[in-house]
Amino acid sequence: MKKVLAVLIGLLLVVFVAGAKEYSIVSPDGFVVLNVQLGDQITWSVNYQNQPAIERATVGMELSGRHLGIASHLKSKSINKIDQMIQPVVSHKDAVIHDECNELILRFKESFNLVFRAYNDGVAYQFQDLLTEPAEVMNETMNLKFPDGSSSFFPQEETMYSHNERIYLNKKLGEITKDEFCSLPVLFQTPSKINVLFTETALHNYPCMFINGNGDQSVHTKFPKYVLEAVPDVNSSPDRNEIITKEAEFIAKNDGAKTYPWRVFVITNEDKKLVESNLTVQLANRCVLENTDWIKPGRVAWDWYNANNIFGVDFEAGINDNTYKYYIDFAAENGIEYIILDEGWTKSTTEIMACNPDINVEELVKYGASKNVGIILWVLWKPLNDNTTEILETYKNWGAKGIKVDFMQRSDQGMVESYEAIAKECARLEMLVDYHGAFKPAGLEQKYPNVINYEGVKGSENNKWSHDVTPEHNVTIPFIRMVAGPLDYTPGAMVNASLENHLISHYRPMSLGTRCQQVAMYVVYEAPLQMLCENPSIYRKEQETVDFITQIPTTWDETKVLEGQVGDYIIVARRHGDKWYVGGMTDWSARTFKIDLSFLDDGAYTMEVMKDGVNADKYAQDYKKSSEQVNAKSNVEIAMAPGGGWAAILTKK
């Protein structure tokens, strides 16, 4: 009854204020109210539980010869209720998603539509250009004003030529100057504790959006220009780094009628609800592939983090066949589906259809296939983009299962188009794609679900050269970056340290935080292609931990966030089949929680636990493994050391 009343209220609002050129829709639960005002400009605002979440947003588009949203004239409007079930090909959070919202479509005489949607967990809008003539997009404008005293977790960028791997700076909006901008997603928080997570989805043939400060309580859009010319940076790794030497005045060019990306705002007063949101999936374009049975998520033994420094063998470790056969053997012994051959396997970084003299990929593929382990090949973006089909067909003929594409760094329209062209060609050849050196997920992974993961996050590889990847950072990214989609953080470090004894080493890295925080990441972090970053020789000495990690799947049927606060802690329960998995992580503060297991079905479960050892605050690798019997009425205490973690696997008896 409550949902029915909410819909009726939303419809009444539209009718009542229509004469004032103001239109409103309400979320199905009645908590989110979106008001649109039409005048010289198009503006809108959002209230959440009777509190302002976005005080005022002004939106528009400037095309060659036309303005969408400036002195525009409404032709008609309609209200729709959407209520459907979505089943993603690769499920990051939930195998079945209830897609329910109220939709307002405004149709303008200037041949464009503006679509708004109100969901229980947020709002979204999208421009649709109906003219079929080619056009250039000079700019897209969105100015967001938040209530006084609002703040942001701001992934500040120095340039739009970026890997999008940032620390989230907790800054008051008024402190973000006109010279400062960030990549997406970005989180805003109002003084009344309302979270507004902003990102984009259904991004195709259009540049990524950035957000620029105004020096007050507002922010506005910023876009990379259309790239006309880019040349190798001769002073800095010219095989992968470019200098953009010529840009157009416009940000995009369209061949004709165009549906633009969805601008997505996840809105909630509970931090944990950010992690549960599926809005970016719900608003993405659906899968275009007829056959997806060949898309196999799984785990990957990764070589680059540990610099191939295996030991206890009778051959010289390095980028050679013997080392990779060792990786394959380790993967096979532990049911790990893939290994990666990262940088160094090719003849050179630009000659990528030939192996270095110590590597025979075809032989390794055959060896891996005999042990049910697939091979994924690392490749630089630039040479792949220059000769996509021939290179991918070569790798496919060798038997590779997929590619890891690295060093894109750009976010302009041409780069977004390249992501999709590579994804499409890989889909034709039935190959997976992992985008590294990349911007955040923005819907391509739903249209082409062989795009199995993205980096776009400051992950564990930073342990090789910095102290940046702290437990605080680790419990921030689930609430912000992961809301956009899966993330290739590359967890699994077995050499763990507290801050006072953390050493930086490119060839023998160690993580900040405890062993159990690394284990918990396999439950907390969504990654259909999930890395095990550590040296297999070390893993073999830590077999008990490996045995636990390799029981954890990489896709999920159901997700519930039990506890969570941005930058402080998170506890997630996820179901795969009839098993449940729980992962907890904390910042540098030790924390204790008591959780109930009411999410379980009836009956008894065996709960296998890995938790911080009593001395984990002094020796971060200390842990304790235990087992107990529980059921849906049980209450379980979770104690985590500073920088700690807790993980459990619950199996029905």
PDB file of N, CA and C in Angstrom, residues 457-509:
ATOM      1  N   VAL A 457      41.603   2.286  -9.909  1.00  0.00           N
ATOM      2  CA  VAL A 457      41.597   2.339  -8.448  1.00  0.00           C
ATOM      3  C   VAL A 457      43.048   2.277  -7.974  1.00  0.00           C
ATOM      4  N   LYS A 458      43.333   2.976  -6.903  1.00  0.00           N
ATOM      5  CA  LYS A 458      44.667   2.886  -6.305  1.00  0.00           C
ATOM      6  C   LYS A 458      44.708   1.589  -5.511  1.00  0.00           C
ATOM      7  N   GLY A 459      45.287   0.558  -6.124  1.00  0.00           N
ATOM      8  CA  GLY A 459      45.271  -0.779  -5.556  1.00  0.00           C
ATOM      9  C   GLY A 459      46.602  -1.210  -4.993  1.00  0.00           C
ATOM     10  N   SER A 460      46.717  -2.524  -4.783  1.00  0.00           N
ATOM     11  CA  SER A 460      47.847  -3.041  -3.999  1.00  0.00           C
ATOM     12  C   SER A 460      49.186  -2.897  -4.700  1.00  0.00           C
ATOM     13  N   GLU A 461      49.211  -2.722  -6.034  1.00  0.00           N
ATOM     14  CA  GLU A 461      50.494  -2.548  -6.704  1.00  0.00           C
ATOM     15  C   GLU A 461      51.240  -1.322  -6.169  1.00  0.00           C
ATOM     16  N   ASN A 462      50.477  -0.360  -5.588  1.00  0.00           N
ATOM     17  CA  ASN A 462      51.116   0.824  -5.018  1.00  0.00           C
ATOM     18  C   ASN A 462      52.002   0.499  -3.821  1.00  0.00           C
ATOM     19  N   ASN A 463      51.842  -0.688  -3.240  1.00  0.00           N
ATOM     20  CA  ASN A 463      52.735  -1.111  -2.165  1.00  0.00           C
ATOM     21  C   ASN A 463      54.183  -1.190  -2.629  1.00  0.00           C
ATOM     22  N   LYS A 464      54.401  -1.329  -3.916  1.00  0.00           N
ATOM     23  CA  LYS A 464      55.749  -1.468  -4.462  1.00  0.00           C
ATOM     24  C   LYS A 464      56.527  -0.160  -4.421  1.00  0.00           C
ATOM     25  N   TRP A 465      55.804   0.979  -4.335  1.00  0.00           N
ATOM     26  CA  TRP A 465      56.517   2.269  -4.388  1.00  0.00           C
ATOM     27  C   TRP A 465      55.979   3.324  -3.421  1.00  0.00           C
ATOM     28  N   SER A 466      55.028   2.977  -2.544  1.00  0.00           N
ATOM     29  CA  SER A 466      54.481   4.001  -1.660  1.00  0.00           C
ATOM     30  C   SER A 466      53.857   3.381  -0.417  1.00  0.00           C
ATOM     31  N   HIS A 467      53.469   4.266   0.522  1.00  0.00           N
ATOM     32  CA  HIS A 467      52.677   3.875   1.695  1.00  0.00           C
ATOM     33  C   HIS A 467      51.216   4.289   1.511  1.00  0.00           C
ATOM     34  N   ASP A 468      50.773   4.503   0.279  1.00  0.00           N
ATOM     35  CA  ASP A 468      49.462   5.121   0.025  1.00  0.00           C
ATOM     36  C   ASP A 468      48.278   4.212   0.314  1.00  0.00           C
ATOM     37  N   VAL A 469      48.464   2.915   0.109  1.00  0.00           N
ATOM     38  CA  VAL A 469      47.320   2.007   0.182  1.00  0.00           C
ATOM     39  C   VAL A 469      47.143   1.560   1.637  1.00  0.00           C
ATOM     40  N   THR A 470      46.533   2.441   2.405  1.00  0.00           N
ATOM     41  CA  THR A 470      46.348   2.226   3.836  1.00  0.00           C
ATOM     42  C   THR A 470      45.029   1.496   4.101  1.00  0.00           C
ATOM     43  N   PRO A 471      44.869   0.929   5.295  1.00  0.00           N
ATOM     44  CA  PRO A 471      43.559   0.364   5.644  1.00  0.00           C
ATOM     45  C   PRO A 471      42.425   1.374   5.531  1.00  0.00           C
ATOM     46  N   GLU A 472      42.687   2.648   5.830  1.00  0.00           N
ATOM     47  CA  GLU A 472      41.652   3.671   5.681  1.00  0.00           C
ATOM     48  C   GLU A 472      41.225   3.797   4.225  1.00  0.00           C
ATOM     49  N   HIS A 473      42.196   3.807   3.327  1.00  0.00           N
ATOM     50  CA  HIS A 473      41.882   3.834   1.893  1.00  0.00           C
ATOM     51  C   HIS A 473      41.098   2.586   1.498  1.00  0.00           C
ATOM     52  N   ASN A 474      41.521   1.442   2.034  1.00  0.00           N
ATOM     53  CA  ASN A 474      40.882   0.178   1.670  1.00  0.00           C
ATOM     54  C   ASN A 474      39.416   0.113   2.077  1.00  0.00           C
ATOM     55  N   VAL A 475      39.055   0.821   3.155  1.00  0.00           N
ATOM     56  CA  VAL A 475      37.646   0.824   3.577  1.00  0.00           C
ATOM     57  C   VAL A 475      36.912   2.086   3.107  1.00  0.00           C
ATOM     58  N   THR A 476      37.539   2.844   2.234  1.00  0.00           N
ATOM     59  CA  THR A 476      36.878   3.960   1.554  1.00  0.00           C
ATOM     60  C   THR A 476      36.391   3.543   0.175  1.00  0.00           C
ATOM     61  N   ILE A 477      37.213   2.814  -0.560  1.00  0.00           N
ATOM     62  CA  ILE A 477      36.884   2.516  -1.957  1.00  0.00           C
ATOM     63  C   ILE A 477      35.612   1.672  -2.145  1.00  0.00           C
ATOM     64  N   PRO A 478      35.198   0.801  -1.208  1.00  0.00           N
ATOM     65  CA  PRO A 478      33.932   0.100  -1.452  1.00  0.00           C
ATOM     66  C   PRO A 478      32.728   1.032  -1.524  1.00  0.00           C
ATOM     67  N   PHE A 479      32.783   2.160  -0.824  1.00  0.00           N
ATOM     68  CA  PHE A 479      31.658   3.093  -0.750  1.00  0.00           C
ATOM     69  C   PHE A 479      31.652   4.098  -1.903  1.00  0.00           C
ATOM     70  N   ILE A 480      32.742   4.157  -2.671  1.00  0.00           N
ATOM     71  CA  ILE A 480      32.840   5.169  -3.728  1.00  0.00           C
ATOM     72  C   ILE A 480      33.172   4.495  -5.062  1.00  0.00           C
ATOM     73  N   ARG A 481      34.426   4.107  -5.230  1.00  0.00           N
ATOM     74  CA  ARG A 481      34.837   3.540  -6.522  1.00  0.00           C
ATOM     75  C   ARG A 481      34.043   2.287  -6.888  1.00  0.00           C
ATOM     76  N   MET A 482      33.796   1.413  -5.909  1.00  0.00           N
ATOM     77  CA  MET A 482      33.133   0.145  -6.215  1.00  0.00           C
ATOM     78  C   MET A 482      31.658   0.331  -6.551  1.00  0.00           C
ATOM     79  N   VAL A 483      31.081   1.472  -6.194  1.00  0.00           N
ATOM     80  CA  VAL A 483      29.684   1.730  -6.553  1.00  0.00           C
ATOM     81  C   VAL A 483      29.538   1.807  -8.073  1.00  0.00           C
ATOM     82  N   ALA A 484      30.591   2.230  -8.755  1.00  0.00           N
ATOM     83  CA  ALA A 484      30.546   2.331 -10.215  1.00  0.00           C
ATOM     84  C   ALA A 484      30.623   0.967 -10.886  1.00  0.00           C
ATOM     85  N   GLY A 485      31.242  -0.010 -10.210  1.00  0.00           N
ATOM     86  CA  GLY A 485      31.395  -1.326 -10.809  1.00  0.00           C
ATOM     87  C   GLY A 485      32.615  -2.033 -10.263  1.00  0.00           C
ATOM     88  N   PRO A 486      32.942  -3.216 -10.813  1.00  0.00           N
ATOM     89  CA  PRO A 486      34.020  -4.038 -10.254  1.00  0.00           C
ATOM     90  C   PRO A 486      35.372  -3.343 -10.325  1.00  0.00           C
ATOM     91  N   LEU A 487      36.270  -3.768  -9.432  1.00  0.00           N
ATOM     92  CA  LEU A 487      37.572  -3.113  -9.363  1.00  0.00           C
ATOM     93  C   LEU A 487      38.694  -4.129  -9.235  1.00  0.00           C
ATOM     94  N   ASP A 488      39.720  -3.915 -10.040  1.00  0.00           N
ATOM     95  CA  ASP A 488      40.884  -4.794 -10.043  1.00  0.00           C
ATOM     96  C   ASP A 488      41.920  -4.241  -9.068  1.00  0.00           C
ATOM     97  N   TYR A 489      41.634  -4.417  -7.775  1.00  0.00           N
ATOM     98  CA  TYR A 489      42.528  -3.947  -6.717  1.00  0.00           C
ATOM     99  C   TYR A 489      43.749  -4.857  -6.574  1.00  0.00           C
ATOM    100  N   THR A 490      43.629  -6.110  -6.962  1.00  0.00           N
ATOM    101  CA  THR A 490      44.673  -7.134  -6.869  1.00  0.00           C
ATOM    102  C   THR A 490      45.080  -7.434  -5.423  1.00  0.00           C
ATOM    103  N   PRO A 491      44.181  -8.039  -4.628  1.00  0.00           N
ATOM    104  CA  PRO A 491      44.496  -8.367  -3.234  1.00  0.00           C
ATOM    105  C   PRO A 491      45.296  -9.659  -3.125  1.00  0.00           C
ATOM    106  N   GLY A 492      45.524 -10.070  -1.871  1.00  0.00           N
ATOM    107  CA  GLY A 492      46.139 -11.367  -1.615  1.00  0.00           C
ATOM    108  C   GLY A 492      47.558 -11.339  -1.112  1.00  0.00           C
ATOM    109  N   ALA A 493      48.060 -10.167  -0.680  1.00  0.00           N
ATOM    110  CA  ALA A 493      49.429 -10.086  -0.170  1.00  0.00           C
ATOM    111  C   ALA A 493      49.565 -10.912   1.113  1.00  0.00           C
ATOM    112  N   MET A 494      50.622 -11.685   1.191  1.00  0.00           N
ATOM    113  CA  MET A 494      50.888 -12.510   2.376  1.00  0.00           C
ATOM    114  C   MET A 494      51.968 -11.913   3.273  1.00  0.00           C
ATOM    115  N   VAL A 495      52.697 -10.940   2.760  1.00  0.00           N
ATOM    116  CA  VAL A 495      53.683 -10.226   3.580  1.00  0.00           C
ATOM    117  C   VAL A 495      52.999  -8.946   4.033  1.00  0.00           C
ATOM    118  N   ASN A 496      52.617  -8.898   5.291  1.00  0.00           N
ATOM    119  CA  ASN A 496      51.754  -7.844   5.823  1.00  0.00           C
ATOM    120  C   ASN A 496      52.461  -7.098   6.937  1.00  0.00           C
ATOM    121  N   ALA A 497      52.145  -5.796   7.077  1.00  0.00           N
ATOM    122  CA  ALA A 497      52.871  -4.983   8.049  1.00  0.00           C
ATOM    123  C   ALA A 497      52.003  -3.855   8.571  1.00  0.00           C
ATOM    124  N   SER A 498      52.309  -3.416   9.779  1.00  0.00           N
ATOM    125  CA  SER A 498      51.741  -2.174  10.295  1.00  0.00           C
ATOM    126  C   SER A 498      52.573  -1.019   9.753  1.00  0.00           C
ATOM    127  N   LEU A 499      52.089   0.208   9.952  1.00  0.00           N
ATOM    128  CA  LEU A 499      52.735   1.357   9.325  1.00  0.00           C
ATOM    129  C   LEU A 499      54.186   1.518   9.768  1.00  0.00           C
ATOM    130  N   GLU A 500      54.455   1.265  11.062  1.00  0.00           N
ATOM    131  CA  GLU A 500      55.807   1.512  11.583  1.00  0.00           C
ATOM    132  C   GLU A 500      56.852   0.543  11.038  1.00  0.00           C
ATOM    133  N   ASN A 501      56.418  -0.621  10.532  1.00  0.00           N
ATOM    134  CA  ASN A 501      57.419  -1.543   9.977  1.00  0.00           C
ATOM    135  C   ASN A 501      57.149  -1.902   8.522  1.00  0.00           C
ATOM    136  N   HIS A 502      56.369  -1.048   7.849  1.00  0.00           N
ATOM    137  CA  HIS A 502      56.109  -1.255   6.429  1.00  0.00           C
ATOM    138  C   HIS A 502      57.268  -0.715   5.610  1.00  0.00           C
ATOM    139  N   LEU A 503      57.847  -1.563   4.769  1.00  0.00           N
ATOM    140  CA  LEU A 503      58.971  -1.171   3.923  1.00  0.00           C
ATOM    141  C   LEU A 503      58.535  -1.164   2.462  1.00  0.00           C
ATOM    142  N   ILE A 504      59.026  -0.192   1.729  1.00  0.00           N
ATOM    143  CA  ILE A 504      58.720  -0.100   0.304  1.00  0.00           C
ATOM    144  C   ILE A 504      59.767  -0.887  -0.473  1.00  0.00           C
ATOM    145  N   SER A 505      59.314  -1.817  -1.276  1.00  0.00           N
ATOM    146  CA  SER A 505      60.218  -2.592  -2.119  1.00  0.00           C
ATOM    147  C   SER A 505      59.501  -2.936  -3.411  1.00  0.00           C
ATOM    148  N   HIS A 506      60.092  -2.579  -4.527  1.00  0.00           N
ATOM    149  CA  HIS A 506      59.461  -2.849  -5.818  1.00  0.00           C
ATOM    150  C   HIS A 506      59.444  -4.343  -6.118  1.00  0.00           C
ATOM    151  N   TYR A 507      60.434  -5.062  -5.606  1.00  0.00           N
ATOM    152  CA  TYR A 507      60.578  -6.470  -5.968  1.00  0.00           C
ATOM    153  C   TYR A 507      60.103  -7.437  -4.884  1.00  0.00           C
ATOM    154  N   ARG A 508      59.993  -6.951  -3.641  1.00  0.00           N
ATOM    155  CA  ARG A 508      59.479  -7.795  -2.561  1.00  0.00           C
ATOM    156  C   ARG A 508      58.514  -6.963  -1.727  1.00  0.00           C
ATOM    157  N   PRO A 509      57.356  -6.612  -2.289  1.00  0.00           N
ATOM    158  CA  PRO A 509      56.438  -5.686  -1.620  1.00  0.00           C
ATOM    159  C   PRO A 509      55.722  -6.319  -0.430  1.00  0.00           C
TER     160      PRO A 509
END
